[in-house]
Amino acid sequence: MSVVWILAGCALVAAALLAVYRLIAGPSTLDRLVATEMAASTCLSGMGAWAAYSVDSAVLAALVALALLGFIGSISVPRFRRSDRE
Amino acid sequence: MNAALDWTAAILVLLGSLFALTAAIGLVRFPDTVSRMHPSTKTQVLGLLLVLAGAGIRLRGSVDIGMLVLAGLFTVIVSPVFAHLVGRSAYRERGLRVDLMTRDEMPAEPEVVDESLDEDDSDDADLDSDADGPGDPR
């Protein structure tokens, strides 16, 4: 049982690191925005995995708050950013 | 029964984490912005829903399952909108590899649809002018 939790945690950490790599290396702001969204979703998955591992529902309020804030960020950034072609 | 449910929850969480890892690998390896939009908005959402389902099974009988449903619902509603915005911006700025595309159904400069009405009100001319798809998709 604990092996499964450890594997899930390692996979989530690796996903977050790869998203950070794309966030640094992405050639355009849209790539960085997509990588940021991926990192936020990975954080949500990590919170859910933590809530499942330690049977504790304290993290869920933070999970819902992060889902809402990720919504605001990911919708407003493509609307109000400047184009890269200039 | 409880042990079986806990194992189910753990395996669901592991599957969701592997989906997140797959999406991140795709985000690193795909060649252009429009391709990178897909794993971030499809694979990642599926993985998150699996993780939330596992957490809901593990936290069974709790009041806080509503929060899990709420977070999943927000994600499912938001990610298509995000994908649409990013894809439209990337297409307009040519953040895509044209040599990898097989069809471009959205011409860069759409034809201006002539909306002047004919005097004899024939609808056939309008149908013929839309033969190659809608004129202005934006």
Short mmCIF file of N, CA and C in Angstrom, two decimals, chain B residues 50-126:
data_model
loop_
_atom_site.label_atom_id
_atom_site.label_comp_id
_atom_site.label_asym_id
_atom_site.label_seq_id
_atom_site.Cartn_x
_atom_site.Cartn_y
_atom_site.Cartn_z
N LEU B 50 -9.19 11.59 -11.83
CA LEU B 50 -8.92 10.28 -11.22
C LEU B 50 -8.43 10.43 -9.78
N VAL B 51 -7.52 11.41 -9.57
CA VAL B 51 -7.01 11.63 -8.22
C VAL B 51 -8.13 12.06 -7.28
N LEU B 52 -9.00 12.93 -7.77
CA LEU B 52 -10.11 13.39 -6.92
C LEU B 52 -11.07 12.25 -6.63
N ALA B 53 -11.28 11.37 -7.60
CA ALA B 53 -12.14 10.21 -7.35
C ALA B 53 -11.52 9.30 -6.30
N GLY B 54 -10.20 9.12 -6.38
CA GLY B 54 -9.54 8.31 -5.36
C GLY B 54 -9.65 8.93 -3.98
N ALA B 55 -9.47 10.25 -3.92
CA ALA B 55 -9.59 10.93 -2.62
C ALA B 55 -11.01 10.82 -2.09
N GLY B 56 -11.99 10.90 -2.99
CA GLY B 56 -13.37 10.77 -2.54
C GLY B 56 -13.69 9.38 -2.02
N ILE B 57 -13.10 8.36 -2.65
CA ILE B 57 -13.31 7.01 -2.14
C ILE B 57 -12.62 6.84 -0.78
N ARG B 58 -11.44 7.44 -0.66
CA ARG B 58 -10.71 7.29 0.60
C ARG B 58 -11.39 8.06 1.73
N LEU B 59 -11.98 9.20 1.40
CA LEU B 59 -12.66 10.02 2.42
C LEU B 59 -14.15 9.71 2.47
N ARG B 60 -14.51 8.47 2.28
CA ARG B 60 -15.95 8.15 2.16
C ARG B 60 -16.66 8.42 3.50
N GLY B 61 -17.89 8.86 3.36
CA GLY B 61 -18.67 9.18 4.54
C GLY B 61 -18.41 10.56 5.11
N SER B 62 -17.51 11.31 4.46
CA SER B 62 -17.21 12.64 4.98
C SER B 62 -18.09 13.68 4.28
N VAL B 63 -18.21 14.83 4.92
CA VAL B 63 -19.02 15.90 4.33
C VAL B 63 -18.25 16.59 3.20
N ASP B 64 -16.93 16.45 3.23
CA ASP B 64 -16.09 17.26 2.34
C ASP B 64 -15.99 16.71 0.93
N ILE B 65 -16.74 15.69 0.62
CA ILE B 65 -16.70 15.16 -0.75
C ILE B 65 -17.28 16.20 -1.71
N GLY B 66 -18.18 17.04 -1.20
CA GLY B 66 -18.72 18.12 -2.03
C GLY B 66 -17.64 19.05 -2.53
N MET B 67 -16.60 19.26 -1.72
CA MET B 67 -15.50 20.11 -2.17
C MET B 67 -14.74 19.45 -3.31
N LEU B 68 -14.56 18.15 -3.23
CA LEU B 68 -13.90 17.44 -4.32
C LEU B 68 -14.69 17.55 -5.62
N VAL B 69 -16.00 17.36 -5.51
CA VAL B 69 -16.87 17.48 -6.69
C VAL B 69 -16.78 18.89 -7.27
N LEU B 70 -16.73 19.87 -6.35
CA LEU B 70 -16.66 21.27 -6.79
C LEU B 70 -15.37 21.55 -7.55
N ALA B 71 -14.25 21.07 -7.01
CA ALA B 71 -12.96 21.31 -7.68
C ALA B 71 -12.92 20.62 -9.05
N GLY B 72 -13.43 19.40 -9.11
CA GLY B 72 -13.46 18.71 -10.40
C GLY B 72 -14.35 19.42 -11.40
N LEU B 73 -15.47 19.92 -10.91
CA LEU B 73 -16.41 20.62 -11.80
C LEU B 73 -15.79 21.90 -12.33
N PHE B 74 -15.13 22.67 -11.47
CA PHE B 74 -14.45 23.89 -11.93
C PHE B 74 -13.43 23.56 -13.00
N THR B 75 -12.64 22.53 -12.76
CA THR B 75 -11.59 22.19 -13.72
C THR B 75 -12.19 21.79 -15.07
N VAL B 76 -13.25 20.99 -15.02
CA VAL B 76 -13.86 20.53 -16.27
C VAL B 76 -14.48 21.69 -17.03
N ILE B 77 -15.04 22.66 -16.29
CA ILE B 77 -15.65 23.80 -16.97
C ILE B 77 -14.58 24.71 -17.56
N VAL B 78 -13.49 24.91 -16.83
CA VAL B 78 -12.53 25.95 -17.19
C VAL B 78 -11.58 25.51 -18.29
N SER B 79 -11.16 24.25 -18.28
CA SER B 79 -10.08 23.88 -19.19
C SER B 79 -10.44 23.99 -20.67
N PRO B 80 -11.67 23.73 -21.13
CA PRO B 80 -11.96 24.00 -22.55
C PRO B 80 -11.86 25.47 -22.90
N VAL B 81 -12.30 26.33 -21.98
CA VAL B 81 -12.22 27.77 -22.25
C VAL B 81 -10.76 28.19 -22.36
N PHE B 82 -9.94 27.69 -21.46
CA PHE B 82 -8.51 27.99 -21.49
C PHE B 82 -7.88 27.48 -22.78
N ALA B 83 -8.24 26.27 -23.18
CA ALA B 83 -7.68 25.71 -24.41
C ALA B 83 -8.08 26.53 -25.61
N HIS B 84 -9.31 27.00 -25.61
CA HIS B 84 -9.76 27.82 -26.74
C HIS B 84 -9.01 29.14 -26.81
N LEU B 85 -8.84 29.79 -25.67
CA LEU B 85 -8.14 31.07 -25.67
C LEU B 85 -6.69 30.91 -26.10
N VAL B 86 -6.02 29.90 -25.54
CA VAL B 86 -4.60 29.70 -25.88
C VAL B 86 -4.44 29.31 -27.34
N GLY B 87 -5.33 28.44 -27.82
CA GLY B 87 -5.22 28.02 -29.21
C GLY B 87 -5.47 29.17 -30.17
N ARG B 88 -6.43 30.00 -29.84
CA ARG B 88 -6.70 31.14 -30.73
C ARG B 88 -5.53 32.11 -30.74
N SER B 89 -5.01 32.42 -29.57
CA SER B 89 -3.86 33.34 -29.53
C SER B 89 -2.65 32.75 -30.24
N ALA B 90 -2.40 31.46 -30.05
CA ALA B 90 -1.24 30.84 -30.68
C ALA B 90 -1.42 30.79 -32.19
N TYR B 91 -2.64 30.57 -32.65
CA TYR B 91 -2.85 30.54 -34.09
C TYR B 91 -2.63 31.93 -34.69
N ARG B 92 -3.11 32.94 -33.98
CA ARG B 92 -2.95 34.29 -34.52
C ARG B 92 -1.50 34.71 -34.56
N GLU B 93 -0.71 34.23 -33.60
CA GLU B 93 0.69 34.63 -33.58
C GLU B 93 1.58 33.62 -34.28
N ARG B 94 0.98 32.67 -34.97
CA ARG B 94 1.74 31.65 -35.69
C ARG B 94 2.64 30.86 -34.73
N GLY B 95 2.12 30.53 -33.55
CA GLY B 95 2.89 29.71 -32.64
C GLY B 95 2.69 28.24 -32.93
N LEU B 96 2.76 27.88 -34.20
CA LEU B 96 2.54 26.49 -34.60
C LEU B 96 3.39 26.18 -35.80
N ARG B 97 3.70 24.93 -35.95
CA ARG B 97 4.54 24.49 -37.06
C ARG B 97 3.64 24.15 -38.23
N VAL B 98 3.69 24.99 -39.24
CA VAL B 98 2.79 24.80 -40.37
C VAL B 98 3.19 23.54 -41.15
N ASP B 99 4.47 23.18 -41.10
CA ASP B 99 4.90 22.01 -41.87
C ASP B 99 4.40 20.71 -41.25
N LEU B 100 3.94 20.74 -40.00
CA LEU B 100 3.41 19.54 -39.39
C LEU B 100 1.91 19.41 -39.56
N MET B 101 1.28 20.42 -40.12
CA MET B 101 -0.17 20.38 -40.25
C MET B 101 -0.57 19.71 -41.55
N THR B 102 -1.68 19.01 -41.50
CA THR B 102 -2.19 18.41 -42.73
C THR B 102 -3.28 19.29 -43.34
N ARG B 103 -4.09 19.90 -42.50
CA ARG B 103 -5.13 20.80 -43.01
C ARG B 103 -5.18 22.04 -42.15
N ASP B 104 -5.37 23.16 -42.79
CA ASP B 104 -5.59 24.41 -42.07
C ASP B 104 -6.99 24.87 -42.41
N GLU B 105 -7.93 24.60 -41.51
CA GLU B 105 -9.32 24.92 -41.82
C GLU B 105 -9.67 26.36 -41.46
N MET B 106 -8.67 27.09 -41.02
CA MET B 106 -8.94 28.48 -40.64
C MET B 106 -7.94 29.37 -41.37
N PRO B 107 -8.34 29.91 -42.50
CA PRO B 107 -7.39 30.70 -43.29
C PRO B 107 -6.94 31.93 -42.53
N ALA B 108 -5.71 32.33 -42.79
CA ALA B 108 -5.12 33.43 -42.02
C ALA B 108 -5.85 34.74 -42.26
N GLU B 109 -6.24 34.97 -43.50
CA GLU B 109 -7.03 36.17 -43.81
C GLU B 109 -8.36 35.71 -44.40
N PRO B 110 -9.38 35.63 -43.56
CA PRO B 110 -10.65 35.09 -44.05
C PRO B 110 -11.28 36.00 -45.11
N GLU B 111 -11.95 35.35 -46.03
CA GLU B 111 -12.61 36.12 -47.08
C GLU B 111 -13.79 36.88 -46.48
N VAL B 112 -13.94 38.10 -46.94
CA VAL B 112 -15.05 38.91 -46.48
C VAL B 112 -16.32 38.43 -47.19
N VAL B 113 -17.25 37.98 -46.38
CA VAL B 113 -18.49 37.47 -46.98
C VAL B 113 -19.32 38.66 -47.47
N ASP B 114 -19.68 38.58 -48.73
CA ASP B 114 -20.49 39.66 -49.31
C ASP B 114 -21.92 39.51 -48.84
N GLU B 115 -22.34 40.43 -48.00
CA GLU B 115 -23.67 40.29 -47.42
C GLU B 115 -24.71 41.15 -48.15
N SER B 116 -24.34 41.69 -49.29
CA SER B 116 -25.32 42.49 -50.03
C SER B 116 -26.38 41.56 -50.61
N LEU B 117 -27.61 41.91 -50.39
CA LEU B 117 -28.69 41.04 -50.81
C LEU B 117 -28.91 41.18 -52.32
N ASP B 118 -29.19 40.05 -52.92
CA ASP B 118 -29.56 40.11 -54.33
C ASP B 118 -30.96 40.68 -54.46
N GLU B 119 -31.21 41.19 -55.66
CA GLU B 119 -32.53 41.81 -55.83
C GLU B 119 -33.64 40.76 -55.92
N ASP B 120 -33.28 39.60 -56.44
CA ASP B 120 -34.33 38.58 -56.60
C ASP B 120 -34.40 37.64 -55.41
N ASP B 121 -33.66 37.92 -54.35
CA ASP B 121 -33.69 37.14 -53.11
C ASP B 121 -33.46 35.65 -53.34
N SER B 122 -32.50 35.34 -54.18
CA SER B 122 -32.21 33.92 -54.40
C SER B 122 -31.25 33.45 -53.31
N ASP B 123 -31.61 32.35 -52.64
CA ASP B 123 -30.76 31.83 -51.58
C ASP B 123 -29.64 30.96 -52.11
N ASP B 124 -29.70 30.59 -53.38
CA ASP B 124 -28.69 29.68 -53.91
C ASP B 124 -27.32 30.34 -53.94
N ALA B 125 -27.30 31.62 -54.21
CA ALA B 125 -26.02 32.32 -54.26
C ALA B 125 -25.35 32.31 -52.88
N ASP B 126 -26.15 32.48 -51.83
CA ASP B 126 -25.58 32.46 -50.49
C ASP B 126 -25.06 31.07 -50.15
#
